[in-house]
Short mmCIF file of C-alpha atoms and ligand atoms in Angstrom, two decimals:
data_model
loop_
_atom_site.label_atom_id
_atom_site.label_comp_id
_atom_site.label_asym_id
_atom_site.label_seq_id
_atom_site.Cartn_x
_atom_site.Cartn_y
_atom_site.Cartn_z
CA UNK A 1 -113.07 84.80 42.03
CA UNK A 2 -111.60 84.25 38.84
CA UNK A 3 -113.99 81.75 36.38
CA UNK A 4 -112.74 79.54 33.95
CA UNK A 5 -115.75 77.38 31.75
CA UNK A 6 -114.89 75.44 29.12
CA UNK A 7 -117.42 73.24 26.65
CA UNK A 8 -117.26 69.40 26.24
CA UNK A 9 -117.85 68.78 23.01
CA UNK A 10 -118.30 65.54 20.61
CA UNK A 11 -118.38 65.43 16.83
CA UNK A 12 -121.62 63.36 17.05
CA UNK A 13 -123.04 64.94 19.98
CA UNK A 14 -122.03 68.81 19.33
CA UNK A 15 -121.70 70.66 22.99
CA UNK A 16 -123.11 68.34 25.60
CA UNK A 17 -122.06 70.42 28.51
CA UNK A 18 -119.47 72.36 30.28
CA UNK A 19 -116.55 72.21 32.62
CA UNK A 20 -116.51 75.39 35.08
CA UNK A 21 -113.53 75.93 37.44
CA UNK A 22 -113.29 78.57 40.18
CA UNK A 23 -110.29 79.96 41.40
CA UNK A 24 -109.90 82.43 44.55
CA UNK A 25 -107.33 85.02 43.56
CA UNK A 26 -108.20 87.00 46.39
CA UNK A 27 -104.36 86.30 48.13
CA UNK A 28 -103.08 86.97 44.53
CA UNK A 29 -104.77 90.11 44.44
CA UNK A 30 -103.31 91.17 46.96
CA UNK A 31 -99.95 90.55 46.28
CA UNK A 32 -99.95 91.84 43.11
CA UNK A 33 -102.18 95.74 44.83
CA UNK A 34 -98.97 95.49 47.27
CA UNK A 35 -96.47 95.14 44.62
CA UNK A 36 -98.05 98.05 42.75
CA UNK A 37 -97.98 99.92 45.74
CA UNK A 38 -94.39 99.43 46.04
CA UNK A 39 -93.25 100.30 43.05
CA UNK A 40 -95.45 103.50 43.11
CA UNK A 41 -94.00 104.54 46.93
CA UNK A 42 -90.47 103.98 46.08
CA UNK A 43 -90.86 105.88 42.76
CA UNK A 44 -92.32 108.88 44.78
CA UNK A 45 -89.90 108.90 47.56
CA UNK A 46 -86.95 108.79 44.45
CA UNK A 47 -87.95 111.33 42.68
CA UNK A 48 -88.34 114.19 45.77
CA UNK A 49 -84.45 114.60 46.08
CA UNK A 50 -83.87 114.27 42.12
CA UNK A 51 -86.48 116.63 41.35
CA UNK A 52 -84.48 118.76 43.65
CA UNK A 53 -80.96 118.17 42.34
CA UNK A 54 -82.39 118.90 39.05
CA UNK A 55 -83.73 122.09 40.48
CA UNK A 56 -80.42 123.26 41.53
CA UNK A 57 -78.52 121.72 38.72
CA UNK A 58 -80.42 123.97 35.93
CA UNK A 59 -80.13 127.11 38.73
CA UNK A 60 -76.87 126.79 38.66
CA UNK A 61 -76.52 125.82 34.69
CA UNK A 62 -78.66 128.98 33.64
CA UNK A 63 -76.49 131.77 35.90
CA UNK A 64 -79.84 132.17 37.94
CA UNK A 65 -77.16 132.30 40.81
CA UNK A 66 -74.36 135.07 40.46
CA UNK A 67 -72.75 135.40 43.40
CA UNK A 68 -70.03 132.43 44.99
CA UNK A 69 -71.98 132.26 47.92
CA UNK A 70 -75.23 131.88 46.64
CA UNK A 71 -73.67 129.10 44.02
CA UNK A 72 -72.13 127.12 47.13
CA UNK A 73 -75.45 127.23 48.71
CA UNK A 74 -77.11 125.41 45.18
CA UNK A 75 -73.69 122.94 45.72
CA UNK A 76 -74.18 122.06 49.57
CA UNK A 77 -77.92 121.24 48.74
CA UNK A 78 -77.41 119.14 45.61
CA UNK A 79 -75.01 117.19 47.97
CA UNK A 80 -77.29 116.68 50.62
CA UNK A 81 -79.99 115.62 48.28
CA UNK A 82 -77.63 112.96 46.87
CA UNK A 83 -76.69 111.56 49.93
CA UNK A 84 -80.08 110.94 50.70
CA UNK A 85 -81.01 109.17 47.65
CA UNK A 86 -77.47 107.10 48.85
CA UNK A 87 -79.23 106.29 51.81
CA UNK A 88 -82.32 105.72 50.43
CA UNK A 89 -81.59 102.72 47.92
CA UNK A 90 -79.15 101.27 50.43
CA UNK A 91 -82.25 101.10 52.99
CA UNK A 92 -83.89 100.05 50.42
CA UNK A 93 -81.89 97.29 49.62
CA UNK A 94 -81.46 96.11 52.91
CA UNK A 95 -84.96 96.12 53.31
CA UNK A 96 -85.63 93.98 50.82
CA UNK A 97 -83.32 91.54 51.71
CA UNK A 98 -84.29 91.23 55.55
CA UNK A 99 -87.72 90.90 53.77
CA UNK A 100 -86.94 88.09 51.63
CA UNK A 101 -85.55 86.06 55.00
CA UNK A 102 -81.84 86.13 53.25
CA UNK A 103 -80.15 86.71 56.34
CA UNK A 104 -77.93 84.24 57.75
CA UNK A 105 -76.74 86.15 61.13
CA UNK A 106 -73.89 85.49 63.58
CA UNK A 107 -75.24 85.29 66.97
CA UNK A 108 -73.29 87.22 69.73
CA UNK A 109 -73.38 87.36 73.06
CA UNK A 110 -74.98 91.17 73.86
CA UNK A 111 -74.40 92.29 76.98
CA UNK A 112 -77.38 95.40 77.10
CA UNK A 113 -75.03 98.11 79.57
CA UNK A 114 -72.37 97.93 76.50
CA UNK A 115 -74.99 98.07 73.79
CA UNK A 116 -76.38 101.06 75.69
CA UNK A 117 -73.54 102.72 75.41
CA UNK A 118 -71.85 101.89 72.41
CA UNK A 119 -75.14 103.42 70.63
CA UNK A 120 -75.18 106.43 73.16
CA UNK A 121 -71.67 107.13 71.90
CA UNK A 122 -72.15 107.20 68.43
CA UNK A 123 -75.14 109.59 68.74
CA UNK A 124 -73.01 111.54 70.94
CA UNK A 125 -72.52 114.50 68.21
CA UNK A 126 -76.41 114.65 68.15
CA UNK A 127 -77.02 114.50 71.48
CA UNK A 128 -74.85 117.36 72.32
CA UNK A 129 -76.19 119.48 69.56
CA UNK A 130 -79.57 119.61 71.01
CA UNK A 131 -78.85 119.44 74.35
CA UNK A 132 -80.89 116.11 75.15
CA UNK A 133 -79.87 114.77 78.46
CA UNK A 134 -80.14 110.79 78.55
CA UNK A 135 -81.20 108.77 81.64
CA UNK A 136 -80.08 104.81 81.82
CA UNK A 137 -82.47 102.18 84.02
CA UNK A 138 -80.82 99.03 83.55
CA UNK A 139 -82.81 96.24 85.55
CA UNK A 140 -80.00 94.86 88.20
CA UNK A 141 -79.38 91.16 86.73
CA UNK A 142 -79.81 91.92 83.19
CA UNK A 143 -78.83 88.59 81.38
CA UNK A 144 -76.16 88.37 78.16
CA UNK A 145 -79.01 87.97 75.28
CA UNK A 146 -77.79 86.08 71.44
CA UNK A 147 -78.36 88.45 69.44
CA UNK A 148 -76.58 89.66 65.77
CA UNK A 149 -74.82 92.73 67.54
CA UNK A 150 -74.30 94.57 64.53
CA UNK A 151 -78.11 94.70 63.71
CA UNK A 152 -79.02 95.23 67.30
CA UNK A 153 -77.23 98.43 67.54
CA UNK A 154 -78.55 98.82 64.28
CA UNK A 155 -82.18 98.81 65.92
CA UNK A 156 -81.20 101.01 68.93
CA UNK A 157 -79.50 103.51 66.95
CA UNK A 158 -82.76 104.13 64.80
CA UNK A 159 -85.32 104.44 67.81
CA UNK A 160 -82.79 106.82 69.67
CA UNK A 161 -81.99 108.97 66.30
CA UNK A 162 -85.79 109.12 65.91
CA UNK A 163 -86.02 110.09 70.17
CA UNK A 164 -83.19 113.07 69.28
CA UNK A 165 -84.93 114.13 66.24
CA UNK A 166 -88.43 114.16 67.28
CA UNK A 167 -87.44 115.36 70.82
CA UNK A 168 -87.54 119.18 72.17
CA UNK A 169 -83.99 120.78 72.79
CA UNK A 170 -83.05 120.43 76.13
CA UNK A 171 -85.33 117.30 76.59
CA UNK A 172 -84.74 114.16 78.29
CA UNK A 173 -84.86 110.33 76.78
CA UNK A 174 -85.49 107.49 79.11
CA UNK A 175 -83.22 103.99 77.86
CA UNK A 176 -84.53 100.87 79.53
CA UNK A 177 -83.59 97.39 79.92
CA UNK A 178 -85.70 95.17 81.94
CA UNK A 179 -86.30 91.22 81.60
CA UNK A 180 -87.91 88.06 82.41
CA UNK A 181 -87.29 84.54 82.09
CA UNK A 182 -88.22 84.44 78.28
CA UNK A 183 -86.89 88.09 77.04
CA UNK A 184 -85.16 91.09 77.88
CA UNK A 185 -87.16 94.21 76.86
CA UNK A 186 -85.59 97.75 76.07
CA UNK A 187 -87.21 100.43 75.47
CA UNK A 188 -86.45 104.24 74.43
CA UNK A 189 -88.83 107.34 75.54
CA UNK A 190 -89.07 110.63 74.46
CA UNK A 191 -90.35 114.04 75.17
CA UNK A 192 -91.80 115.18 71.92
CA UNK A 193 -94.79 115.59 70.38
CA UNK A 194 -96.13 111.21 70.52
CA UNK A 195 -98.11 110.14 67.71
CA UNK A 196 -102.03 110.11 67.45
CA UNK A 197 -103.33 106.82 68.52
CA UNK A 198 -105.49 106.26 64.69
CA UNK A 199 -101.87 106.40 63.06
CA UNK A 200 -100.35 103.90 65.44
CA UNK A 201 -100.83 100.94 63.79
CA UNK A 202 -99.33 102.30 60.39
CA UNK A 203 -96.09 103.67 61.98
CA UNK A 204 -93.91 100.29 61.30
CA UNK A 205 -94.95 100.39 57.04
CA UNK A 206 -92.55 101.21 54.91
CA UNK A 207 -92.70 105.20 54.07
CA UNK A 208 -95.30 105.58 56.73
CA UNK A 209 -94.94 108.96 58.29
CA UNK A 210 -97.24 111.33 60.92
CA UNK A 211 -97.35 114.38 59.04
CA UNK A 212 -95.34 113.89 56.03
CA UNK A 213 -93.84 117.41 55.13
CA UNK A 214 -92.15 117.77 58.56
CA UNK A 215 -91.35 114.28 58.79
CA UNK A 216 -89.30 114.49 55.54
CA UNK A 217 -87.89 117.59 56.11
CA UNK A 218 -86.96 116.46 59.50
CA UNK A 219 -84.18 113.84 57.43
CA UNK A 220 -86.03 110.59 57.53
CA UNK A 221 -86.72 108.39 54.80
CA UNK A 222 -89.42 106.49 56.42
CA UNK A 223 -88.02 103.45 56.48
CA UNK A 224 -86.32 102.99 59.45
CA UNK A 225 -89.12 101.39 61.75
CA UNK A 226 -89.72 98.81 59.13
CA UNK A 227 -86.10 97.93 58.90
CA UNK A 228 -86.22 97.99 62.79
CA UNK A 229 -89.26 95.57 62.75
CA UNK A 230 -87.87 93.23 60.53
CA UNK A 231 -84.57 92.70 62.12
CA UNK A 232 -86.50 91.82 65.38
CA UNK A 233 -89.04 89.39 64.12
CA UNK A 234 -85.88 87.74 62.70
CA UNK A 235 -84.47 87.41 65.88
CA UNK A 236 -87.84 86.00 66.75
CA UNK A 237 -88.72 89.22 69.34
CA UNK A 238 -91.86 91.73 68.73
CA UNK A 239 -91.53 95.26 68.71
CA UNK A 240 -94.34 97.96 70.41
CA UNK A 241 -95.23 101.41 70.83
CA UNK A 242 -97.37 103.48 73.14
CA UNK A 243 -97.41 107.29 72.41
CA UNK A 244 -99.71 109.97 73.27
CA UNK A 245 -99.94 113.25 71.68
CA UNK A 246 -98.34 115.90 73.30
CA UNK A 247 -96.80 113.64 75.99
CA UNK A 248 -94.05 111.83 73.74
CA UNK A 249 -93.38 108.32 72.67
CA UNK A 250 -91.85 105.14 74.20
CA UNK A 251 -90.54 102.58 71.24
CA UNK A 252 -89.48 99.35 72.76
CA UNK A 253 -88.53 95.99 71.79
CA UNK A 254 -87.88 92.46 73.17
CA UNK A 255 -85.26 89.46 72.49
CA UNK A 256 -86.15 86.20 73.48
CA UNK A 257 -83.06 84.62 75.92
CA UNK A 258 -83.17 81.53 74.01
CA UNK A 259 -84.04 82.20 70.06
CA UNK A 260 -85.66 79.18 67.90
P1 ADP B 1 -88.21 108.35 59.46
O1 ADP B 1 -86.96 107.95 58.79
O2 ADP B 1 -89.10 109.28 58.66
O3 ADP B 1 -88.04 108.76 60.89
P2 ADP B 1 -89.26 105.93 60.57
O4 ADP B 1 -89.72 104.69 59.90
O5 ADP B 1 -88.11 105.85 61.51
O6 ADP B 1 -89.01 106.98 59.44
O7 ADP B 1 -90.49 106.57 61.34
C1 ADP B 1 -91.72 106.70 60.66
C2 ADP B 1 -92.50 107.87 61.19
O8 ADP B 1 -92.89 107.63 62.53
C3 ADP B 1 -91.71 109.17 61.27
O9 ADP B 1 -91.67 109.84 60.06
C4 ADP B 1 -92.50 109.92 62.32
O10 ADP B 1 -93.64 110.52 61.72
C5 ADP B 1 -92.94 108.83 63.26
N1 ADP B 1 -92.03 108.68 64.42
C6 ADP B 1 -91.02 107.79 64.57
N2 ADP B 1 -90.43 107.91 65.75
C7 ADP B 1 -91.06 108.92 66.41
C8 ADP B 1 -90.93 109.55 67.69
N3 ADP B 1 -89.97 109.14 68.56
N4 ADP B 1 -91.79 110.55 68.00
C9 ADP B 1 -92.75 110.93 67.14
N5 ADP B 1 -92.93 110.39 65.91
C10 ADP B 1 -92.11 109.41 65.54
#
């Protein structure tokens, strides 16, 4: 509570008494903790790959590294590192904007066996590298669903990069579509290592990772289930995971048939 008291005063009377407002700032608070936190999370997560480039940069700069091979090796990492701080501020970006509601999205007709595999083809490359074999249950009867299609493949790609990256070689990840007469649901499984129920809540934040060093060096930036959440609560769906550790994970999501 924030307290404001100011006197009433008369040039005959002096101070006769007092005026006393109270203000909750409790929601203000907590605004402004969040904002804080925001700016201190993005600083972090900026300055990993730059302190990195730099790293290599002055290597490089002070002949640590003789040899051409060696020198390539300080190149090829200073070029990953910048393409993840490219990838970085654009999620960033496009974060905040879903955030601030400034989306203003074509609906499309989606019809889930082409989304399926439209995404499955795209991950194709990554799929093949690590051998993951990829099983399809599409409920019979599946209706067309409105949807943005860009930003729905956007939200299948994610989960099924995350299934391939968290997944054992040679594993196996489940896609399903089923439906009712409000929503169609799909859902992507996985054979790897699930998530500990405590951190369950937290996995949709921004930056929120199980085990942050192998997280992060597994590519992510930790933003992709936000981004995921927030392009489904715009389409008015909910999003939902149950993992257990050691098991694997099953993401999933739902569209209603007939958004408000
Ligand atoms: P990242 O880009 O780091 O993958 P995400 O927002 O997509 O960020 O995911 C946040 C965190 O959730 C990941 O860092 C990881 O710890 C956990 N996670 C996401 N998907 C899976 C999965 N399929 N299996 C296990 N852990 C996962």
């Amino acid at each position: 509570l924030l307290a404001r008291v100011a006197p009433l005063w008369e040039e005959k009377k002096g101070i006769y008494g007092a005026v006393g407002v109270l203000q909750d700032i409790t929601e203000f608070k907590k605004t402004e903790q969040l904002r804080r936190d925001l700016i201190a999370d993005v600083s972090h997560e900026l300055r990993t790959p730059l302190t990195s480039i730099q790293g290599f940069c002055e290597a490089l700069l002070d002949g640590v590294e003789e040899d051409r091979v060696a020198q390539e090796e300080c190149l090829k990492m200073i070029h990953r590192e910048s393409l993840r701080l490219n990838q970085l501020i654009n999620e960033l970006l496009d974060l905040a904007r879903l955030e601030a509601g400034k989306v203003n999205w074509e609906l499309n007709p989606i019809e889930v066996p082409d989304l399926f595999a439209g995404v499955l083809f795209k991950l194709k490359p990554q799929l093949a590298e690590k051998q993951i074999r990829v099983e399809q249950e599409i409920t019979p009867g599946v209706p067309v669903v409105p949807g943005n299609a860009g930003r729905i493949e956007q939200v299948l790609s994610n989960l099924l990069e995350n299934a391939i990256r968290f997944s054992p070689p040679g594993g196996v990840i489940k896609m399903q579509a089923t439906y009712n007469e409000n929503e169609v649901s799909i859902s992507v499984s996985d054979q790897g290592p699930g998530i500990p129920g405590e951190e369950l809540p937290f996995i949709w934040e921004r930056f929120y990772r199980v085990e942050k060093s192998r997280s992060r060096a597994l590519g992510g930036t930790g933003l992709g289930l936000a981004i995921v959440k927030q392009i489904v609560e715009n389409h008015g769906g909910k999003v939902a995971v149950i993992s257990r550790q050691g098991t694997g994970s099953t993401f999933s999501f739902t569209l209603p048939l007939a958004p408000s």
